[in-house]
Amino acid sequence: MPGYPHSESDGFVPLPFGAQIVPALGGPGAPVRVVDCGLVDGRPVVISDGPDHLVRLWDLASHRQIGPPLEGESSISVWSLAFGTLDGRPVAVRGHGDLTIWELTGHGRTERPAEPRYVRYNARGSIYAVACGVLGERSIAVTGAYDRTVRVWDLADGTPVGAPLTGHESVVRAVAVGVLAQRTIAVTGGEDNTVRVWDLSKGGRHGRPLTGHTEPVRAVAVGMLDGRPVAVSGSDDHTLRLWDLPTGRQIGPTMTGHTGAVRSVALAAPDGVPIIISGSSDYSVRVWDARTGEQIGMPLTDGRTLGIDSVAYSLLGGRPRVVAADGYGFARIWNLDAHRAMGPGSPTRYAAELPGTWTDPDSGDVYDLTGPLVDDEGGEWKYVDFDGFEPLVTDTDDPRLGLSVAFAHYEWGFSDIVTPGPPAPAFTPITTEECPSWGPAGASAAMAAEGRERRPPVHVL
């Protein structure tokens, strides 16, 4: 949704959605599925990849795309994306069967993005997960694949480092890189329900498999807890577990609360307080106290999402932010300071005053919101909120379960309240002079472009 000037200083923080900062990244012309965070040219950025197989950089402060998209060979679904460094320079690394590597220095100052370099995965199977780190003086990528192996690659020349690491009995779905006793390690999760630790300096296993999950492990992250190296894992069994890496023992209780598969996790310590962040197919992002295993505050939810595929953590001006990519091609950003201040509850509405009419900037459709909202199937709706960018409606009694009125119009029709606009203009490629910002509206255009069928409403708690 181009044309909305925005920066975080504008103060758009819709509290009913867990202190989300709008607009979201991505959208119909720049869909997002996986994200990571890092620094490029000294500023915090979000790196994203999506179903259009284009890697994009986004300014975390302005929510605007930086420079042109990064193109590379890809004909299959995007599975993993990692931010790394090569000789101190930022790079983006994508795992999508093979590895693709892009140099990011100066990307926002050029009209011609860096040419990709490829690492061909010639073994049986293909790469599913990737993470970046440093091994000695080498910048490396560590991958997990369908052939059950974990492999280490030199980012400088794309050559393998050592022999494949074997032990998983099924697909390796998640990888993280960390340090244990001053040695570089990898932590991996697989469809064999286990978490495994690898000493990359020795090229072998470290300790026994970490067991306890009852379904595939799809997410792992590493960090520190009170001076000790730890790993967190998330599984299709809806739970998270925290592991002490020196001993291989589970720390504290199993974290429960998600009602869907845990697809992504992150470890962080804003203001020195260790936390775990998790994203799930149950449409929520949750924040946990790493010391107690208790959930902090309310789940971060938005009725406009379709599951959370990827989460990342970053600092902006020294303050914590969570970036979460959802199943509709958006990456939503939450302010953890505001989330912590809210406690377990939230206001019922963000907008002090609801506008009576709204024009969809994508379609030009004009919505009259002053009277009853009845869809073309006879369903009754309520106009519950306005987040500064689009009206939100619901057909439930919970005002937090808001859908974009444009999306509801596409799915169920609101013929009596909509005056159709002119045909939407063709998408214009983004340039470095004017990087448009795509907000959370425009779901109707996205659904139409992808030819999706109608489905029941998505409601989350």
Coordinates of C-alpha atoms in Angstrom, one line a residue:
M1 CA 0.0 0.0 0.0
P2 CA 2.2 2.8 -1.2
G3 CA 1.9 6.4 -0.2
Y4 CA 1.7 6.4 3.6
P5 CA 4.4 8.5 5.1
H6 CA 5.5 6.9 8.4
S7 CA 8.2 6.6 11.0
E8 CA 8.1 5.1 14.4
S9 CA 8.2 8.6 15.9
D10 CA 4.7 9.0 14.4
G11 CA 3.4 7.0 17.4
F12 CA 1.3 4.4 15.6
V13 CA 1.1 1.7 18.2
P14 CA -2.3 -0.1 18.1
L15 CA -2.5 -1.4 21.7
P16 CA -5.3 -4.0 21.1
F17 CA -2.8 -5.9 19.0
G18 CA -0.1 -6.2 21.6
A19 CA 1.6 -2.8 20.9
Q20 CA 2.1 -3.5 17.2
I21 CA 3.7 -0.7 15.3
V22 CA 2.0 -0.1 11.9
P23 CA 2.2 -0.3 9.0
A24 CA 3.4 -3.8 8.5
L25 CA 6.2 -4.6 6.1
G26 CA 5.5 -6.4 2.8
G27 CA 2.1 -6.8 1.2
P28 CA 0.7 -7.5 -2.3
G29 CA 3.7 -6.2 -4.2
A30 CA 6.4 -7.3 -1.8
P31 CA 5.3 -10.4 0.1
V32 CA 7.2 -11.6 3.1
R33 CA 7.5 -15.1 4.5
V34 CA 10.8 -15.3 6.4
V35 CA 12.7 -12.6 8.2
D36 CA 16.0 -11.9 10.0
C37 CA 17.5 -8.7 11.5
G38 CA 20.9 -7.1 11.3
L39 CA 22.8 -3.9 10.6
V40 CA 23.5 -2.6 7.1
D41 CA 25.5 0.6 6.6
G42 CA 25.1 1.3 10.3
R43 CA 21.3 1.1 10.5
P44 CA 19.0 -1.6 11.8
V45 CA 17.3 -3.5 8.9
V46 CA 14.9 -6.4 8.4
I47 CA 15.9 -8.8 5.6
S48 CA 12.9 -10.7 4.1
D49 CA 12.2 -13.4 1.6
G50 CA 8.8 -14.4 0.2
P51 CA 6.8 -16.4 -2.3
D52 CA 8.0 -14.2 -5.1
H53 CA 11.6 -15.4 -4.4
L54 CA 12.9 -11.9 -4.0
V55 CA 15.0 -10.9 -1.0
R56 CA 14.3 -7.3 0.3
L57 CA 15.8 -5.0 2.9
W58 CA 13.6 -2.8 5.1
D59 CA 14.5 0.1 7.3
L60 CA 13.3 -0.9 10.8
A61 CA 12.7 2.8 11.8
S62 CA 10.7 3.9 8.8
H63 CA 9.2 0.6 7.7
R64 CA 10.2 1.4 4.1
Q65 CA 12.0 -0.8 1.6
I66 CA 15.6 0.0 1.0
G67 CA 16.8 -0.2 -2.5
P68 CA 15.8 -2.7 -5.2
P69 CA 15.0 -6.4 -4.5
L70 CA 17.7 -9.0 -4.6
E71 CA 17.1 -11.6 -7.3
G72 CA 18.4 -15.1 -7.5
E73 CA 17.6 -18.5 -8.9
S74 CA 14.7 -20.1 -7.2
S75 CA 11.8 -22.2 -8.3
I76 CA 10.8 -23.7 -5.0
S77 CA 9.3 -22.4 -1.7
V78 CA 11.5 -20.2 0.5
W79 CA 12.5 -22.0 3.6
S80 CA 15.2 -20.1 5.4
L81 CA 17.1 -16.8 5.4
A82 CA 20.0 -15.6 7.6
F83 CA 21.9 -12.4 8.1
G84 CA 25.7 -12.9 8.3
T85 CA 29.0 -11.2 7.8
L86 CA 31.9 -11.8 5.5
D87 CA 35.2 -10.0 6.4
G88 CA 33.1 -7.6 8.5
R89 CA 30.7 -6.9 5.6
P90 CA 26.9 -7.7 5.9
V91 CA 25.6 -10.5 3.7
A92 CA 22.2 -12.2 3.2
V93 CA 22.2 -16.0 2.9
R94 CA 19.2 -17.9 1.6
G95 CA 18.6 -21.6 1.9
H96 CA 16.2 -22.8 -0.8
G97 CA 17.6 -26.1 -2.0
D98 CA 21.0 -24.5 -2.7
L99 CA 22.6 -21.5 -0.9
T100 CA 22.5 -18.0 -2.4
I101 CA 24.7 -15.2 -1.0
W102 CA 24.3 -11.5 -1.5
E103 CA 26.7 -8.7 -0.3
L104 CA 24.6 -5.9 1.3
T105 CA 27.1 -3.1 1.8
G106 CA 25.9 0.1 0.0
H107 CA 22.7 -1.7 -1.2
G108 CA 20.5 1.4 -0.5
R109 CA 22.8 3.6 -2.5
T110 CA 22.6 1.7 -5.8
E111 CA 20.0 1.1 -8.5
R112 CA 21.7 -2.2 -9.3
P113 CA 21.7 -4.8 -6.5
A114 CA 24.7 -7.1 -5.9
E115 CA 25.0 -10.2 -8.1
P116 CA 24.2 -13.4 -6.1
R117 CA 26.8 -16.1 -5.6
Y118 CA 25.6 -19.7 -5.4
V119 CA 26.7 -22.7 -3.4
R120 CA 25.3 -25.8 -5.2
Y121 CA 24.0 -28.6 -2.9
N122 CA 24.9 -31.6 -5.0
A123 CA 24.0 -34.2 -2.3
R124 CA 20.8 -36.1 -2.3
G125 CA 18.1 -33.9 -0.9
S126 CA 18.3 -30.1 -0.5
I127 CA 18.9 -27.4 2.1
Y128 CA 16.1 -26.5 4.4
A129 CA 17.6 -24.5 7.2
V130 CA 20.6 -22.0 7.4
A131 CA 22.4 -20.0 10.0
C132 CA 25.5 -17.9 9.9
G133 CA 28.5 -17.7 12.3
V134 CA 32.3 -17.6 12.5
L135 CA 34.6 -20.6 12.8
G136 CA 38.2 -19.5 13.6
E137 CA 38.8 -16.8 11.0
R138 CA 36.2 -18.1 8.6
S139 CA 32.8 -16.7 8.0
I140 CA 30.5 -19.7 7.7
A141 CA 27.0 -20.9 7.0
V142 CA 25.7 -24.0 8.6
T143 CA 22.8 -25.9 6.9
G144 CA 20.3 -28.6 7.7
A145 CA 18.9 -30.6 4.8
Y146 CA 16.5 -33.2 3.7
D147 CA 19.3 -35.8 3.5
R148 CA 19.5 -35.7 7.3
T149 CA 22.9 -34.0 7.3
V150 CA 24.3 -30.9 8.9
R151 CA 27.0 -29.2 6.8
V152 CA 29.4 -26.2 7.2
W153 CA 30.2 -23.9 4.3
D154 CA 32.9 -21.2 3.9
L155 CA 31.0 -18.1 2.8
A156 CA 34.1 -16.7 1.1
D157 CA 34.4 -19.4 -1.6
G158 CA 31.4 -21.6 -1.0
T159 CA 33.5 -24.7 -0.3
P160 CA 32.5 -27.3 2.4
V161 CA 34.3 -27.2 5.7
G162 CA 35.0 -30.7 6.9
A163 CA 32.7 -33.7 6.4
P164 CA 28.9 -33.7 6.7
L165 CA 27.7 -34.1 10.3
T166 CA 25.4 -37.1 10.7
G167 CA 23.2 -38.4 13.4
H168 CA 19.7 -37.0 12.8
E169 CA 17.3 -39.7 11.7
S170 CA 15.1 -37.5 9.6
V171 CA 15.0 -34.0 7.9
V172 CA 16.9 -31.3 9.7
R173 CA 14.4 -28.4 10.0
A174 CA 16.2 -25.8 12.2
V175 CA 19.8 -24.6 12.7
A176 CA 21.4 -22.1 15.1
V177 CA 25.1 -21.2 15.6
G178 CA 26.7 -20.3 19.0
V179 CA 29.7 -20.6 21.2
L180 CA 30.3 -23.1 24.0
A181 CA 33.5 -23.1 26.0
Q182 CA 35.1 -20.8 23.4
R183 CA 34.3 -23.3 20.7
T184 CA 31.9 -22.7 17.8
I185 CA 28.9 -25.0 18.0
A186 CA 25.7 -25.6 16.0
V187 CA 22.4 -26.6 17.5
T188 CA 19.9 -28.3 15.2
G189 CA 16.3 -29.6 15.4
G190 CA 14.8 -32.3 13.3
E191 CA 11.8 -34.3 12.3
D192 CA 13.2 -37.1 14.5
N193 CA 11.9 -35.0 17.5
T194 CA 15.4 -34.3 18.8
V195 CA 17.7 -31.4 19.3
R196 CA 21.4 -32.0 18.7
V197 CA 24.6 -30.1 19.5
W198 CA 27.7 -30.2 17.2
D199 CA 31.2 -29.1 17.9
L200 CA 32.2 -27.5 14.6
S201 CA 35.9 -27.2 15.6
K202 CA 36.1 -31.0 16.0
G203 CA 33.6 -31.8 13.3
G204 CA 31.5 -34.1 15.4
R205 CA 28.7 -34.4 18.0
H206 CA 28.8 -32.7 21.4
G207 CA 27.0 -34.8 24.0
R208 CA 23.9 -36.8 23.6
P209 CA 20.7 -35.8 21.7
L210 CA 18.4 -33.6 23.7
T211 CA 15.1 -35.4 23.9
G212 CA 11.6 -34.6 25.3
H213 CA 9.7 -33.2 22.4
T214 CA 7.1 -35.6 21.0
E215 CA 6.8 -34.2 17.5
P216 CA 9.2 -32.6 15.0
V217 CA 11.4 -29.7 16.2
R218 CA 11.1 -26.8 13.7
A219 CA 12.8 -24.0 15.6
V220 CA 16.0 -23.5 17.6
A221 CA 17.9 -20.5 18.9
V222 CA 21.0 -20.0 21.1
G223 CA 22.0 -17.4 23.7
M224 CA 23.1 -16.8 27.3
L225 CA 21.2 -17.2 30.5
D226 CA 22.9 -15.8 33.6
G227 CA 26.3 -16.4 32.0
R228 CA 25.6 -19.9 30.8
P229 CA 25.1 -20.9 27.1
V230 CA 21.6 -22.1 26.4
A231 CA 19.4 -23.2 23.5
V232 CA 15.7 -23.0 23.1
S233 CA 13.6 -25.3 20.9
G234 CA 10.1 -25.1 19.5
S235 CA 8.1 -28.1 18.2
D236 CA 5.0 -29.2 16.4
D237 CA 3.9 -30.5 19.9
H238 CA 3.0 -26.8 20.7
T239 CA 5.7 -26.5 23.3
L240 CA 9.1 -24.8 23.9
R241 CA 12.0 -26.2 25.9
L242 CA 15.1 -24.5 27.3
W243 CA 18.4 -26.5 27.4
D244 CA 21.6 -26.0 29.4
L245 CA 24.3 -26.6 26.7
P246 CA 27.2 -27.6 28.9
T247 CA 25.2 -30.4 30.6
G248 CA 22.5 -31.1 28.0
R249 CA 19.8 -30.9 30.6
Q250 CA 16.4 -29.1 30.3
I251 CA 16.1 -25.9 32.3
G252 CA 12.9 -25.3 34.1
P253 CA 9.4 -26.5 33.0
T254 CA 8.3 -27.1 29.4
M255 CA 6.7 -23.9 28.2
T256 CA 3.1 -24.4 27.2
G257 CA 0.4 -22.1 26.0
H258 CA 0.6 -22.2 22.2
T259 CA -2.2 -24.1 20.5
G260 CA -0.4 -24.7 17.3
A261 CA 3.0 -25.7 16.0
V262 CA 5.9 -23.5 17.2
R263 CA 7.6 -22.5 13.9
S264 CA 10.2 -19.9 15.0
V265 CA 12.0 -18.9 18.2
A266 CA 14.5 -16.2 19.3
L267 CA 16.5 -15.5 22.5
A268 CA 17.1 -11.9 23.7
A269 CA 18.0 -9.9 26.8
P270 CA 16.4 -6.4 26.7
D271 CA 17.7 -4.4 29.6
G272 CA 19.5 -7.5 30.9
V273 CA 16.3 -9.5 31.3
P274 CA 16.5 -12.8 29.4
I275 CA 13.4 -13.6 27.3
I276 CA 12.3 -16.1 24.7
I277 CA 10.2 -15.1 21.7
S278 CA 8.1 -17.7 19.9
G279 CA 5.9 -17.6 16.8
S280 CA 3.3 -20.2 16.1
S281 CA 0.7 -21.5 13.6
D282 CA -1.9 -20.5 16.2
Y283 CA -1.5 -16.9 14.8
S284 CA 0.3 -15.6 17.9
V285 CA 3.7 -14.4 19.0
R286 CA 4.4 -15.0 22.7
V287 CA 7.1 -13.7 25.0
W288 CA 8.5 -15.8 27.9
D289 CA 10.6 -15.2 30.9
A290 CA 13.6 -17.4 30.3
R291 CA 14.4 -17.8 34.0
T292 CA 10.9 -19.0 35.0
G293 CA 9.4 -20.3 31.8
E294 CA 6.3 -18.1 32.5
Q295 CA 4.6 -16.2 29.7
I296 CA 5.1 -12.4 29.9
G297 CA 2.0 -10.3 29.2
M298 CA -0.6 -11.0 26.6
P299 CA 0.1 -12.9 23.3
L300 CA 0.9 -10.7 20.4
T301 CA -1.9 -11.3 18.0
D302 CA -3.6 -9.7 15.0
G303 CA -6.8 -11.1 13.4
R304 CA -5.3 -10.3 10.0
T305 CA -2.6 -12.9 10.2
L306 CA -2.6 -16.5 9.0
G307 CA -0.1 -18.1 11.3
I308 CA 3.4 -16.9 12.2
D309 CA 6.1 -18.4 10.0
S310 CA 9.2 -16.5 11.2
V311 CA 10.3 -14.2 14.1
A312 CA 13.3 -12.1 14.7
Y313 CA 14.5 -9.7 17.4
S314 CA 16.3 -6.3 17.0
L315 CA 17.1 -3.1 18.8
L316 CA 16.0 0.3 17.4
G317 CA 17.6 3.2 19.3
G318 CA 18.5 0.7 22.0
R319 CA 14.9 -0.4 22.5
P320 CA 13.6 -3.9 21.7
R321 CA 11.5 -4.8 18.7
V322 CA 10.0 -8.1 17.5
V323 CA 9.5 -8.7 13.8
A324 CA 7.1 -11.5 12.8
A325 CA 6.3 -12.8 9.3
D326 CA 2.8 -14.2 8.8
G327 CA 1.0 -16.4 6.3
Y328 CA -0.5 -13.4 4.4
G329 CA 2.8 -12.0 3.2
F330 CA 3.3 -9.3 5.9
A331 CA 5.9 -8.8 8.6
R332 CA 4.4 -7.2 11.7
I333 CA 6.5 -5.3 14.2
W334 CA 5.8 -5.1 17.9
N335 CA 7.2 -2.7 20.5
L336 CA 8.3 -4.8 23.5
D337 CA 8.5 -1.9 25.8
A338 CA 4.9 -1.1 25.3
H339 CA 3.9 -4.8 25.4
R340 CA 5.6 -5.1 28.8
A341 CA 3.9 -2.0 30.2
M342 CA 0.5 -3.3 29.1
G343 CA 0.5 -6.3 31.3
P344 CA -1.8 -9.3 30.7
G345 CA -4.7 -7.2 29.3
S346 CA -5.3 -4.7 26.6
P347 CA -7.6 -1.8 25.7
T348 CA -10.6 -2.7 23.6
R349 CA -9.9 -0.1 21.0
Y350 CA -7.0 1.9 19.7
A351 CA -8.7 4.7 17.8
A352 CA -10.2 7.6 19.8
E353 CA -12.6 8.2 17.0
L354 CA -13.7 5.9 14.1
P355 CA -14.0 7.5 10.6
G356 CA -17.3 7.3 8.9
T357 CA -15.9 6.6 5.5
W358 CA -12.7 5.0 4.2
T359 CA -11.1 4.7 0.7
D360 CA -9.0 1.7 0.0
P361 CA -5.8 3.1 -1.5
D362 CA -5.2 -0.1 -3.5
S363 CA -8.6 -0.5 -5.2
G364 CA -10.1 3.0 -4.8
D365 CA -13.3 1.4 -3.3
V366 CA -15.1 3.8 -0.9
Y367 CA -16.6 2.3 2.2
D368 CA -19.6 3.9 4.1
L369 CA -19.2 2.7 7.7
T370 CA -21.9 4.8 9.3
G371 CA -24.7 2.2 9.1
P372 CA -25.2 -1.6 9.7
L373 CA -22.5 -3.9 8.2
V374 CA -24.2 -6.9 6.6
D375 CA -22.2 -9.1 4.2
D376 CA -23.7 -10.5 1.0
E377 CA -24.3 -13.8 2.8
G378 CA -26.5 -12.1 5.5
G379 CA -23.8 -12.2 8.2
E380 CA -23.8 -9.3 10.7
W381 CA -20.5 -7.5 11.4
K382 CA -19.3 -4.8 13.8
Y383 CA -16.9 -1.9 13.0
V384 CA -14.5 -2.1 16.0
D385 CA -11.3 -0.2 15.3
F386 CA -9.1 1.9 13.1
D387 CA -5.4 1.4 13.3
G388 CA -4.5 4.6 11.5
F389 CA -4.4 2.8 8.1
E390 CA -7.5 0.7 7.7
P391 CA -10.8 0.0 9.4
L392 CA -11.1 -3.3 11.2
V393 CA -14.4 -5.3 11.5
T394 CA -15.4 -8.5 13.2
D395 CA -18.3 -10.9 13.2
T396 CA -17.6 -12.0 16.8
D397 CA -18.1 -10.4 20.2
D398 CA -14.4 -9.9 20.7
P399 CA -13.2 -6.5 19.4
R400 CA -9.6 -7.7 19.2
L401 CA -10.5 -10.2 16.5
G402 CA -10.4 -7.6 13.7
L403 CA -10.1 -8.2 10.0
S404 CA -9.4 -5.6 7.4
V405 CA -12.7 -4.3 6.0
A406 CA -11.1 -4.7 2.5
F407 CA -10.4 -8.4 3.2
A408 CA -13.8 -9.0 4.6
H409 CA -15.3 -7.3 1.5
Y410 CA -13.3 -9.6 -0.8
E411 CA -14.2 -12.7 1.1
W412 CA -17.9 -12.2 2.0
G413 CA -19.0 -9.0 0.1
F414 CA -20.4 -5.7 1.4
S415 CA -22.2 -4.6 -1.7
D416 CA -24.5 -2.2 0.2
I417 CA -21.8 -0.1 1.7
V418 CA -19.1 -0.1 -1.1
T419 CA -18.8 2.2 -4.0
P420 CA -16.4 0.6 -6.4
G421 CA -13.3 2.6 -7.4
P422 CA -11.4 2.8 -10.7
P423 CA -9.1 -0.1 -11.7
A424 CA -5.9 -0.2 -9.7
P425 CA -2.8 1.1 -11.4
A426 CA 0.0 -1.4 -12.4
F427 CA 2.6 -2.1 -9.7
T428 CA 5.6 0.3 -10.1
P429 CA 9.0 -1.2 -9.2
I430 CA 10.6 0.4 -6.1
T431 CA 13.5 2.8 -6.5
T432 CA 16.0 4.1 -4.1
E433 CA 14.7 7.6 -4.6
E434 CA 11.2 6.8 -3.4
C435 CA 10.7 3.5 -1.4
P436 CA 7.0 3.0 -0.8
S437 CA 5.7 1.5 2.4
W438 CA 3.2 -1.3 2.2
G439 CA 0.8 -1.4 5.1
P440 CA -1.6 -4.1 6.3
A441 CA -4.4 -3.1 4.0
G442 CA -4.7 -4.5 0.5
A443 CA -5.6 -8.1 1.5
S444 CA -8.3 -8.0 -1.2
A445 CA -5.7 -7.3 -3.9
A446 CA -3.4 -10.0 -2.5
M447 CA -6.1 -12.6 -2.4
A448 CA -7.3 -11.8 -5.9
A449 CA -3.7 -11.8 -7.3
E450 CA -3.1 -15.3 -5.9
G451 CA -6.5 -16.7 -6.8
R452 CA -7.2 -18.0 -3.4
E453 CA -10.6 -19.6 -2.6
R454 CA -12.9 -18.2 0.0
R455 CA -12.5 -19.7 3.5
P456 CA -14.1 -19.3 6.9
P457 CA -13.1 -16.3 9.0
V458 CA -9.7 -16.6 10.8
H459 CA -10.2 -15.8 14.5
V460 CA -7.5 -15.9 17.1
L461 CA -7.4 -15.4 20.9

